[in-house]
Amino acid sequence: MADKLKTALFKFTCCAGCQFQLLYFFSPESFLETLDLLDFVYFRMATSKELKEDDHYDLAFIEGAISTTEDIEKVKKIRKQSDIVVGYGACAAHGGVQSIGDWTPQRKLEETVYPNPLQMKSIKVHPVDEFIRVDYQLRGCPIDEVEFMELIRALAAKKEPYLREYPVCVECKFANNICILLMRQGVLESMCLGPVTRAGCRVACTRNMRACFGCRGPMTNPNIPEMVRTFKGKGFTEHEIFTRFTEYAGLSPEFSEGARAYYERKAPYYERPEWRAA
Amino acid sequence: MVRALKLDGLDILIESLKKDYLVYAPLSRNGDYFFSILEEEKAYLGCAVTIMPPKRILQPEVQTLFNYTAVDGYSIETPPLDQKQALFGIRPCDVHAMLGFDRVFGGRYEDPYWWERRKNTLVVAANCTTVAEECFCSSWGTGPGLDANYDLLLTDLEDGYLLEIGSPAGEEVAIQLDVPPAGEADLSKKARLLARATASIKKVLGVKPTELHDFLAERFDHPAWQPQADVCFSCGNCTITCPTCYCYNIFEDYSPALKAGERRSEWDSCQLLEFARIAHGFNFRRTRLDRFKHRSIHKLSWMDQQYQTPGCVGCGRCVRWCPSWPVRRGRPTSLADPVEIIGDLMEAV
Ligand code: SF4
Ligand code: SF4
Ligand code: SF4
Ligand code: SF4
Ligand code: SF4
């Protein structure tokens, strides 16, 4: 067996729920064995080890989205210091929940929340690979422990991990679920993004009769226009469709296409959707 | 003549099966049906195709091929496959699909996993005296009644059940039941009910099965393919729920310390982008059009040419579970529906 991978976990804009998952997962049994392949030299939530300047890492997990200009410098530094960079969780991969704000002018957001917006240094939220090359993405809100294990042991064994590219529907049928997109009517819970969202979550949502809201971002080559048409056919409003596509991964080119479908906008930003205009 | 019995209820048969077999049956959940181990619930015998076909019991979605350990050399262990099991209430179309698997996994290269399970499986089929909206088995001759290839065959006669015995293994179960033989009247009632069921099937394939090969070969470049492919999600629902689709992928689950592992198979689907991808990322069927066409033609023609078994038995699962419903000929239809696909191709260019 190879030496342990010298690992650091960095947190940017997010709820830290994905790193909490590492402390929380107890199963399957081999999960702890997998963690044993990693030597965490920096992991704030779990160890008191301090960050060493100019250290070198075999593996760096970057959790969270990028939302200040200093963040950009920090991730660039991490990239230089690390052999492998893993985008860790939905926020790193696609911006996550806070990326909803990107569809509203930054000034507007700041005025709504802060008494003194001119003090604010934040920029629009971005996924990590907007600024640096990311070698692997662990998607999802939160990440999935089986996928985590697959990635880590593959890296330790120096082979390519088997990360699913196909849509959630495949795993949904494997679980013998009834299709809520087809069978449930008139409720938001039937607005399932499964046909365009990448699998790997083992259908946490549809297993419980909840629509997939796309937390893992787009599958490879999804059919977005057809998804929009399907939602429209089910009678969902423009606002509902927009909201569904932008909840977690609206910044991905694919989902932003779905969100833009109604507004015919060129970029995800700068113009307010109709429903906000009032 | 086949030996036939008349049952008042199913409990006596189920109890008797449970003594020797692990019994799988269509069970209801959230208003739909799925094939699972029959415990306390009631097995459902009305015509409702299960969400997933019963192939999942003989060839599970994800199955362990073998476990290995790599401490002091190698050792390999295959999972036990000799569990005696009964497929209770399997529909005629699904039985035909299973016979298709026998051909695909048989012949020159036998699949030991399939055959071990298959040999230990008792087929307790159920004729369909009522049919669902999506069924079109009569176009293929795969239902709604079954003529052969069962161990036991049930027909709901409304005033009880007809139980026909089709094999020595079936006879072993039947002999334990203390029930009277069926009479002439029961057999003619069965024939009447099945004729009524056949007549009530609304969906008809527009081209005869024997003519499909030429029909599709001539229309390989028909313009109707492209608009169909454009509204396809490539989600794989149509093949994953199909009782005749046999494609699978193999992958490895290994312990982090690389001391032990498990090799697994997992169903695959030609609708998925990565299905035909090979080394260096080259993909034989990169476009949605190629994939959509491949599934349709493989089901309706190539599988028959390859294995002399139809790739579709008319169960209607793909019709039901395809999430894409374009309007064709003035009404919303399931994109994956073979009857509608053929219908599109029948339209003049
Ligand atoms: S419920 Fe959603 S994920 Fe599941 S099959 Fe239907 S569309 Fe796909
Ligand atoms: S079903 Fe969709 S929203 Fe739910 S965990 Fe999976 S990817 Fe995320
Ligand atoms: S192609 Fe559709 S109707 Fe035909 S056997 Fe498969 S799932 Fe059933
Ligand atoms: S239709 Fe596709 S998944 Fe089904 S058997 Fe043919 S190639 Fe395999
Ligand atoms: S035909 Fe329907 S079920 Fe099949 S891949 Fe396309 S959208 Fe999915």
XYZ file of C-alpha atoms and ligand atoms in Angstrom:
667
model
C 0.000 0.000 0.000
C 1.164 3.424 -0.906
C 1.918 6.085 1.687
C -0.936 8.115 3.039
C -1.954 11.116 0.993
C -0.982 14.370 2.641
C -4.289 16.164 2.635
C -5.765 19.553 3.462
C -9.369 20.676 3.471
C -10.117 24.342 2.818
C -13.427 26.018 3.356
C -14.792 28.947 1.370
C -18.375 30.260 1.119
C -20.700 27.480 2.258
C -22.379 25.992 5.317
C -19.507 23.543 6.014
C -22.042 20.736 5.937
C -19.977 18.695 3.511
C -16.925 18.623 5.775
C -19.197 17.872 8.662
C -20.314 14.811 6.709
C -16.805 13.374 7.086
C -17.247 13.356 10.834
C -20.783 12.172 10.574
C -20.622 9.188 8.212
C -20.344 5.951 10.087
C -21.286 3.545 7.380
C -20.410 1.622 5.401
C -17.798 0.015 7.568
C -14.981 0.625 5.133
C -15.545 4.367 5.397
C -13.167 4.690 8.329
C -10.652 2.557 6.466
C -10.927 4.994 3.586
C -10.275 7.965 5.837
C -7.210 6.100 6.964
C -5.718 6.588 3.496
C -5.572 10.299 4.193
C -3.215 12.186 6.459
C -5.029 15.423 7.219
C -2.516 18.183 7.886
C -5.234 20.819 7.803
C -8.893 20.203 8.571
C -10.320 22.859 10.863
C -13.409 21.043 12.011
C -11.584 17.859 13.005
C -8.033 18.742 14.058
C -6.285 21.610 15.810
C -3.375 21.531 13.368
C -2.521 24.989 12.109
C -2.085 25.835 8.477
C 1.601 25.901 7.511
C 2.602 28.545 5.010
C 3.890 27.174 1.701
C 3.202 23.589 2.582
C 2.786 21.053 -0.225
C -0.257 18.765 -0.447
C -0.825 15.549 -2.318
C -4.506 16.262 -2.148
C -6.504 19.415 -1.451
C -10.245 19.474 -0.937
C -11.819 22.828 -1.640
C -15.215 23.241 -0.077
C -17.481 26.180 -0.821
C -17.909 28.787 -3.476
C -15.668 31.758 -4.287
C -17.179 35.075 -3.232
C -14.393 37.605 -2.631
C -11.348 38.655 -4.597
C -9.116 37.376 -1.802
C -10.697 33.954 -2.254
C -9.469 33.950 -5.829
C -5.902 34.504 -4.699
C -6.254 31.855 -2.020
C -7.492 29.128 -4.375
C -4.772 29.970 -6.862
C -2.221 29.498 -4.107
C -3.792 26.181 -3.119
C -3.616 25.041 -6.727
C 0.108 25.805 -6.818
C 0.673 23.921 -3.579
C -1.312 20.791 -4.484
C -0.914 17.819 -6.791
C -4.601 16.990 -6.894
C -7.448 19.443 -6.273
C -10.909 18.108 -5.538
C -13.959 20.391 -5.668
C -15.822 19.317 -2.589
C -19.611 19.562 -2.563
C -22.249 21.439 -4.547
C -20.968 24.916 -3.650
C -17.474 24.249 -4.943
C -18.843 22.499 -8.003
C -21.570 24.925 -9.082
C -21.840 27.744 -6.556
C -24.480 26.042 -4.414
C -27.415 27.659 -2.677
C -25.823 31.097 -2.472
C -25.502 31.170 -6.251
C -29.226 31.971 -6.339
C -28.128 35.508 -5.528
C -26.128 35.747 -8.745
C -29.330 36.306 -10.675
C -29.919 39.569 -8.838
C -27.595 42.567 -9.098
C -24.962 42.399 -6.380
C -25.756 45.934 -5.221
C -29.402 44.986 -4.732
C -28.458 42.011 -2.570
C -26.100 44.042 -0.439
C -28.641 46.815 0.040
C -31.205 44.254 1.175
C -28.966 42.617 3.751
C -26.393 45.101 5.008
C -26.868 48.548 6.547
C -23.688 49.767 4.930
C -23.242 48.122 1.521
C -20.293 50.267 0.534
C -18.195 48.390 3.106
C -18.834 45.068 1.367
C -16.051 43.362 -0.553
C -17.966 40.401 -1.876
C -18.345 39.625 -5.562
C -20.819 37.382 -7.296
C -20.513 33.748 -6.294
C -18.481 31.436 -8.532
C -17.669 27.755 -8.600
C -14.022 26.938 -7.870
C -13.211 25.830 -11.405
C -14.077 29.307 -12.631
C -10.595 30.277 -11.441
C -8.436 27.168 -11.180
C -8.277 23.728 -12.728
C -10.105 21.193 -10.576
C -9.126 17.558 -11.076
C -12.212 15.896 -9.633
C -15.563 17.073 -8.355
C -17.446 15.492 -5.512
C -20.899 16.830 -6.160
C -24.053 17.020 -4.145
C -25.529 18.833 -1.198
C -24.115 17.183 0.789
C -21.521 14.867 -0.792
C -22.227 11.160 -0.951
C -20.075 8.862 1.176
C -19.914 6.038 -1.353
C -18.705 8.415 -4.042
C -16.188 9.882 -1.596
C -14.829 6.408 -0.909
C -14.635 5.559 -4.595
C -12.641 8.703 -5.314
C -10.204 8.368 -2.414
C -9.340 4.747 -2.819
C -8.971 5.232 -6.584
C -6.543 8.109 -5.972
C -4.645 6.024 -3.444
C -4.491 3.133 -5.914
C -3.558 5.555 -8.722
C -6.445 4.598 -10.949
C -9.364 6.501 -12.448
C -12.381 6.621 -10.136
C -15.714 5.399 -11.470
C -17.901 8.464 -10.982
C -21.309 8.144 -12.608
C -22.133 10.526 -15.437
C -25.635 9.281 -16.148
C -28.814 10.925 -14.830
C -30.563 10.408 -11.499
C -33.350 8.468 -13.300
C -31.064 5.440 -13.612
C -30.488 5.145 -9.881
C -34.128 6.024 -9.289
C -35.288 3.023 -11.292
C -32.657 0.799 -9.655
C -34.359 1.751 -6.386
C -37.735 0.636 -7.812
C -39.149 4.107 -7.293
C -42.348 5.230 -8.817
C -41.630 8.204 -11.096
C -42.888 11.301 -9.369
C -42.379 13.471 -12.430
C -44.977 11.374 -14.232
C -47.242 10.258 -11.431
C -47.609 13.216 -9.152
C -49.550 16.188 -10.362
C -49.985 19.787 -9.417
C -47.383 19.931 -6.656
C -43.844 21.226 -6.735
C -42.779 17.824 -5.501
C -43.424 16.480 -8.981
C -41.053 18.977 -10.580
C -38.233 16.490 -10.853
C -34.892 17.451 -12.391
C -33.783 13.801 -12.352
C -33.663 13.358 -16.146
C -30.977 16.054 -16.474
C -29.142 15.793 -13.133
C -26.074 13.675 -12.590
C -26.538 10.555 -10.473
C -24.408 9.411 -7.561
C -26.626 10.520 -4.681
C -28.388 7.137 -4.536
C -31.650 9.062 -4.895
C -31.865 10.590 -1.472
C -34.833 12.686 -2.664
C -36.980 10.656 -5.051
C -36.699 7.666 -2.740
C -38.717 9.783 -0.329
C -41.202 11.001 -2.950
C -39.453 14.353 -3.246
C -38.503 15.820 -6.593
C -34.812 15.994 -7.429
C -33.859 19.659 -7.336
C -30.596 19.146 -9.121
C -28.122 19.525 -6.281
C -25.532 17.462 -8.161
C -25.668 19.655 -11.221
C -26.090 18.619 -14.825
C -25.296 15.192 -16.217
C -23.080 15.102 -19.305
C -25.046 16.445 -22.275
C -28.490 16.872 -20.690
C -31.555 17.741 -22.772
C -32.458 21.043 -21.113
C -34.991 22.354 -23.659
C -36.971 19.142 -23.237
C -36.875 19.490 -19.442
C -38.235 23.033 -19.704
C -40.930 21.890 -22.131
C -41.901 19.056 -19.775
C -42.243 21.395 -16.796
C -44.224 23.828 -18.900
C -46.486 20.985 -19.988
C -47.081 20.120 -16.352
C -48.319 23.639 -15.821
C -45.472 25.087 -13.798
C -45.020 28.826 -13.905
C -42.020 30.657 -15.272
C -40.966 31.596 -11.782
C -41.152 27.995 -10.588
C -39.086 26.709 -13.490
C -36.541 29.461 -13.055
C -36.279 28.710 -9.354
C -35.839 24.990 -9.821
C -32.982 25.371 -12.279
C -31.173 27.956 -10.179
C -31.513 26.404 -6.742
C -28.093 24.700 -6.626
C -26.349 24.670 -9.951
C -27.851 27.588 -11.828
C -24.387 28.809 -12.771
C -23.590 25.691 -14.765
C -23.931 26.429 -18.488
C -26.567 23.698 -18.758
C -28.882 24.698 -15.917
C -28.506 28.373 -16.661
C -29.805 27.535 -20.120
C -32.920 26.145 -18.437
C -33.268 29.196 -16.239
C -32.733 31.546 -19.150
C -35.199 29.741 -21.349
C -37.898 32.170 -20.311
C -35.946 35.335 -20.144
C -33.902 34.845 -23.288
C -30.953 36.370 -21.591
C -27.390 36.148 -22.739
C -25.737 35.857 -19.339
C -27.018 34.637 -15.994
C -26.656 38.092 -14.468
C -27.439 41.734 -14.810
C -31.075 41.712 -15.726
C -33.843 41.098 -13.306
C -36.444 38.486 -14.142
C -39.970 39.818 -14.664
C -41.257 38.530 -11.373
C -38.723 40.611 -9.513
C -39.301 43.794 -11.413
C -42.248 44.941 -9.355
C -54.369 -32.607 -21.802
C -52.737 -30.503 -19.105
C -53.727 -31.244 -15.588
C -55.675 -28.367 -14.100
C -57.066 -27.636 -10.644
C -59.585 -25.189 -9.339
C -58.641 -23.014 -6.333
C -61.013 -20.936 -4.248
C -58.279 -18.588 -3.142
C -54.548 -18.117 -3.535
C -53.503 -18.500 0.099
C -53.322 -22.270 -0.028
C -51.002 -22.139 -3.059
C -48.820 -19.399 -1.587
C -48.484 -21.271 1.726
C -47.460 -24.382 -0.116
C -44.919 -22.508 -2.252
C -43.421 -20.824 0.770
C -42.467 -24.193 2.230
C -39.877 -24.819 -0.477
C -39.360 -21.506 -2.201
C -38.567 -17.896 -1.541
C -41.643 -16.358 -3.141
C -41.449 -13.144 -5.192
C -44.669 -11.459 -6.247
C -46.032 -8.122 -7.491
C -46.664 -6.011 -4.389
C -48.313 -2.667 -4.155
C -46.482 0.441 -2.985
C -47.617 4.055 -3.337
C -50.288 2.869 -5.734
C -47.884 1.084 -8.036
C -46.484 -2.400 -8.227
C -43.057 -3.834 -7.831
C -41.684 -7.353 -7.693
C -40.437 -8.207 -4.267
C -40.295 -10.917 -1.623
C -43.772 -11.850 -0.541
C -44.127 -11.732 3.206
C -47.287 -10.567 4.888
C -48.676 -8.348 2.121
C -51.143 -9.475 -0.488
C -49.798 -10.418 -3.877
C -51.538 -8.504 -6.638
C -52.775 -10.543 -9.569
C -54.703 -7.951 -11.561
C -52.980 -6.830 -14.712
C -50.514 -4.205 -13.668
C -47.014 -4.369 -14.963
C -44.559 -3.858 -12.174
C -42.362 -0.745 -12.275
C -39.311 -2.895 -12.807
C -39.544 -6.189 -14.667
C -39.029 -9.457 -12.775
C -35.697 -9.866 -14.582
C -34.311 -8.057 -11.557
C -34.715 -11.206 -9.521
C -32.755 -13.373 -11.947
C -30.325 -10.663 -13.020
C -30.357 -8.011 -10.271
C -29.749 -4.317 -11.075
C -26.481 -4.608 -9.227
C -25.183 -8.090 -8.546
C -22.083 -9.502 -6.930
C -20.147 -11.658 -9.352
C -17.529 -12.672 -6.826
C -15.665 -11.529 -3.749
C -11.919 -11.818 -3.506
C -9.247 -11.420 -0.913
C -5.614 -10.758 -1.629
C -3.922 -11.789 1.587
C -1.427 -14.703 1.216
C -2.231 -15.114 -2.460
C -5.676 -14.815 -3.947
C -8.901 -16.431 -2.961
C -12.178 -16.050 -4.763
C -15.646 -16.701 -3.525
C -18.812 -16.645 -5.614
C -22.106 -15.794 -3.967
C -24.594 -18.619 -3.424
C -27.050 -18.751 -6.313
C -28.910 -21.887 -5.342
C -31.754 -20.257 -3.437
C -34.939 -21.965 -4.612
C -37.272 -19.165 -5.602
C -40.698 -18.788 -7.167
C -41.824 -15.953 -9.418
C -45.440 -15.721 -8.417
C -47.799 -13.827 -10.702
C -45.297 -13.186 -13.477
C -47.204 -12.010 -16.591
C -47.062 -13.798 -19.959
C -45.093 -10.951 -21.589
C -42.473 -11.149 -18.832
C -42.222 -14.928 -19.230
C -41.503 -14.398 -22.933
C -38.899 -11.802 -22.034
C -37.282 -14.341 -19.716
C -37.143 -16.857 -22.593
C -35.327 -14.150 -24.537
C -32.744 -13.912 -21.762
C -32.348 -17.687 -21.973
C -31.238 -17.220 -25.566
C -29.026 -14.208 -24.931
C -27.344 -15.730 -21.892
C -27.371 -19.207 -23.382
C -26.005 -20.692 -26.573
C -22.289 -20.643 -27.099
C -21.342 -18.552 -24.068
C -23.507 -19.397 -21.122
C -23.876 -16.931 -18.307
C -23.483 -19.066 -15.182
C -25.164 -16.496 -12.938
C -28.296 -16.392 -15.034
C -28.510 -20.141 -15.428
C -27.878 -20.997 -11.780
C -30.707 -18.732 -10.711
C -32.896 -19.737 -13.621
C -32.619 -23.450 -12.797
C -33.691 -22.750 -9.245
C -36.634 -20.603 -10.241
C -40.183 -21.853 -10.367
C -42.359 -19.922 -12.828
C -45.836 -19.433 -11.396
C -47.281 -17.334 -14.183
C -50.620 -15.535 -14.282
C -52.676 -15.012 -17.425
C -54.042 -11.520 -17.923
C -57.804 -11.456 -17.999
C -57.798 -7.685 -17.922
C -55.255 -5.520 -19.674
C -53.642 -2.184 -18.958
C -53.775 0.799 -21.288
C -50.123 0.436 -22.278
C -50.194 -3.292 -23.169
C -49.706 -4.472 -26.740
C -48.542 -8.063 -26.232
C -51.106 -9.346 -28.739
C -49.123 -7.704 -31.539
C -46.177 -9.935 -30.666
C -48.098 -13.049 -29.677
C -46.599 -12.847 -26.179
C -49.875 -12.447 -24.282
C -52.353 -11.931 -22.755
C -52.442 -15.744 -22.370
C -49.497 -18.088 -21.978
C -49.408 -21.480 -23.771
C -46.174 -23.016 -22.532
C -42.957 -22.399 -20.607
C -44.450 -22.249 -17.136
C -44.339 -24.530 -14.125
C -47.707 -23.379 -12.881
C -50.183 -21.070 -14.555
C -52.982 -19.175 -12.856
C -56.067 -17.680 -14.437
C -58.483 -15.557 -12.438
C -61.909 -17.041 -13.246
C -63.753 -14.541 -11.041
C -65.328 -17.395 -9.038
C -61.922 -18.845 -8.198
C -58.591 -19.566 -9.873
C -57.679 -22.064 -12.520
C -54.294 -23.624 -11.818
C -52.650 -25.391 -14.740
C -49.616 -27.558 -14.241
C -46.855 -27.323 -16.810
C -43.888 -29.255 -15.434
C -42.844 -31.916 -12.931
C -41.659 -29.152 -10.558
C -45.096 -27.591 -10.802
C -46.710 -30.949 -10.208
C -44.713 -31.366 -6.995
C -46.325 -28.207 -5.651
C -49.785 -29.013 -6.992
C -49.830 -32.490 -5.559
C -49.690 -31.074 -2.037
C -52.873 -29.066 -2.593
C -56.026 -30.754 -1.569
C -58.297 -29.228 -4.201
C -60.577 -30.620 -6.913
C -59.600 -30.808 -10.579
C -61.011 -28.134 -12.854
C -63.908 -28.989 -15.118
C -64.585 -28.412 -18.797
C -66.602 -25.324 -17.899
C -63.597 -23.754 -16.158
C -61.369 -24.296 -19.169
C -63.867 -22.830 -21.575
C -64.375 -19.878 -19.250
C -60.636 -19.281 -19.324
C -60.672 -19.305 -23.122
C -63.566 -16.857 -23.106
C -61.889 -14.488 -20.653
C -58.655 -14.498 -22.614
C -60.474 -13.832 -25.873
C -62.179 -10.894 -24.192
C -58.842 -9.621 -22.876
C -57.247 -9.898 -26.321
C -60.122 -8.000 -27.855
C -59.767 -5.225 -25.295
C -56.157 -4.442 -26.238
C -56.258 -1.076 -27.973
C -52.634 -0.698 -28.945
C -51.535 -2.411 -32.135
C -48.109 -2.379 -33.735
C -48.628 -0.997 -37.255
C -46.266 -3.488 -38.900
C -46.282 -7.274 -38.518
C -43.305 -8.597 -36.529
C -42.089 -10.656 -39.501
C -42.003 -7.553 -41.674
C -40.262 -5.302 -39.167
C -36.708 -6.096 -40.286
C -37.281 -4.867 -43.828
C -39.487 -2.033 -42.679
C -36.828 -0.630 -40.365
C -33.906 -1.293 -42.701
C -35.674 0.724 -45.390
C -36.332 3.566 -42.961
C -32.934 3.806 -41.350
C -32.582 7.380 -42.610
C -36.232 8.362 -42.271
C -36.636 12.043 -41.276
C -38.915 11.110 -38.349
C -35.942 9.917 -36.270
C -34.469 13.359 -35.707
C -37.496 15.067 -34.110
C -37.903 12.007 -31.892
C -34.296 12.111 -30.767
C -34.536 15.860 -30.122
C -37.036 15.360 -27.306
C -35.284 12.349 -25.756
C -33.584 12.867 -22.386
C -31.191 9.938 -22.872
C -32.224 9.009 -19.369
C -32.345 5.250 -19.856
C -35.761 4.754 -18.261
C -37.003 2.935 -21.364
C -34.289 0.275 -21.312
C -33.883 -0.065 -17.570
C -37.549 -0.879 -17.124
C -37.617 -3.115 -20.200
C -37.860 -6.838 -19.436
C -35.810 -7.816 -22.493
C -32.889 -5.388 -22.142
C -29.865 -7.333 -21.044
C -26.946 -4.899 -21.272
C -24.731 -4.557 -18.234
C -21.489 -3.035 -17.127
C -18.884 -4.484 -14.777
C -17.102 -2.584 -12.074
C -15.117 -3.197 -8.980
C -15.742 -2.314 -5.368
C -12.585 -2.856 -3.367
C -11.474 -2.299 0.170
C -9.449 0.858 0.713
C -6.458 -1.162 1.831
C -6.727 -3.157 -1.424
C -6.823 -6.397 0.557
C -10.268 -7.476 -0.566
C -12.882 -6.558 -3.073
C -16.009 -7.377 -4.901
C -16.647 -7.477 -8.623
C -20.134 -6.379 -9.572
C -22.301 -6.093 -12.602
C -24.729 -3.227 -13.003
C -27.399 -2.744 -15.660
C -26.356 -0.412 -18.414
C -28.351 1.332 -21.109
C -27.546 2.155 -24.730
C -29.389 5.456 -24.180
C -26.652 6.718 -21.881
C -23.863 8.759 -23.408
C -21.095 6.686 -21.858
C -22.474 3.332 -23.092
C -20.519 3.206 -26.339
C -17.535 5.217 -25.163
C -14.190 3.471 -25.462
C -10.583 4.234 -24.634
C -9.430 7.765 -25.485
C -12.995 8.962 -25.246
C -14.088 7.875 -28.695
C -17.810 7.214 -28.760
C -19.588 5.092 -31.346
C -22.942 6.661 -30.590
C -22.239 10.156 -29.433
C -25.371 11.782 -30.769
C -28.773 11.383 -29.208
C -30.066 10.453 -32.656
C -27.712 7.480 -32.882
C -28.668 6.300 -29.419
C -32.387 6.712 -29.847
C -32.289 4.868 -33.154
C -30.106 2.138 -31.724
C -32.518 1.307 -28.968
C -35.546 1.358 -31.221
C -34.031 -0.798 -33.933
C -32.258 -3.155 -31.547
C -35.553 -3.841 -29.802
C -37.649 -4.139 -32.906
C -35.331 -5.873 -35.315
C -31.677 -6.516 -34.529
C -32.250 -8.502 -31.363
C -34.449 -10.905 -33.285
C -31.825 -11.244 -36.003
C -29.110 -11.798 -33.432
C -30.875 -14.140 -31.029
C -34.086 -15.224 -32.736
C -36.107 -13.678 -29.942
C -38.079 -10.435 -30.146
C -36.528 -7.477 -28.320
C -39.972 -6.260 -27.353
C -42.792 -8.239 -25.775
C -45.303 -5.408 -25.575
C -45.323 -5.010 -21.797
C -45.761 -1.233 -22.026
C -43.229 -0.315 -19.336
C -41.253 2.027 -21.552
C -44.536 3.617 -22.614
C -45.362 4.272 -19.005
C -42.018 5.397 -17.632
C -40.548 7.506 -20.397
C -40.548 11.055 -19.012
C -40.834 12.622 -22.474
C -44.345 12.973 -23.892
C -44.396 14.730 -27.263
C -47.647 15.339 -29.127
C -47.943 13.023 -32.108
C -50.909 12.736 -34.402
C -52.779 15.187 -32.258
C -52.325 13.649 -28.806
C -49.633 13.367 -26.148
C -47.746 10.102 -26.490
C -44.848 8.476 -24.739
C -41.685 9.080 -26.752
C -40.356 5.582 -26.056
C -43.571 3.828 -27.176
C -42.647 1.308 -29.916
C -46.134 1.554 -31.415
C -45.773 5.321 -31.824
C -42.211 5.054 -33.137
C -43.409 2.673 -35.830
C -46.370 4.997 -36.410
C -44.009 7.918 -37.070
C -41.971 5.842 -39.497
C -45.097 4.786 -41.373
C -45.820 8.363 -42.301
C -44.831 9.123 -45.844
C -41.600 11.018 -46.330
S -38.811 10.466 -10.258
Fe -37.376 11.874 -11.234
S -35.410 10.829 -11.096
Fe -36.989 9.299 -10.752
S -37.379 8.402 -12.784
Fe -38.864 10.057 -12.472
S -37.914 11.832 -13.418
Fe -36.291 10.322 -13.107
S -32.059 13.472 -5.928
Fe -31.280 15.376 -6.843
S -31.490 16.933 -5.251
Fe -31.704 14.939 -4.270
S -29.655 14.443 -3.520
Fe -29.877 13.544 -5.567
S -29.089 15.077 -6.981
Fe -29.474 16.086 -5.032
S -39.663 -2.088 -25.507
Fe -41.168 -1.272 -24.056
S -43.061 -2.410 -24.445
Fe -41.386 -3.518 -25.433
S -40.787 -5.035 -23.889
Fe -39.463 -3.248 -23.602
S -40.474 -2.012 -22.046
Fe -41.979 -3.505 -22.812
S -32.049 -1.699 -26.363
Fe -30.077 -0.988 -25.629
S -29.954 -1.558 -23.456
Fe -31.599 -2.747 -24.421
S -30.636 -4.669 -25.035
Fe -30.565 -3.298 -26.788
S -28.581 -2.298 -26.636
Fe -29.006 -3.191 -24.647
S -36.951 7.404 -24.984
Fe -37.762 8.276 -23.085
S -37.131 6.853 -21.470
Fe -35.891 6.413 -23.261
S -34.032 7.595 -22.960
Fe -35.429 8.842 -24.208
S -36.545 10.084 -22.725
Fe -35.567 8.443 -21.564
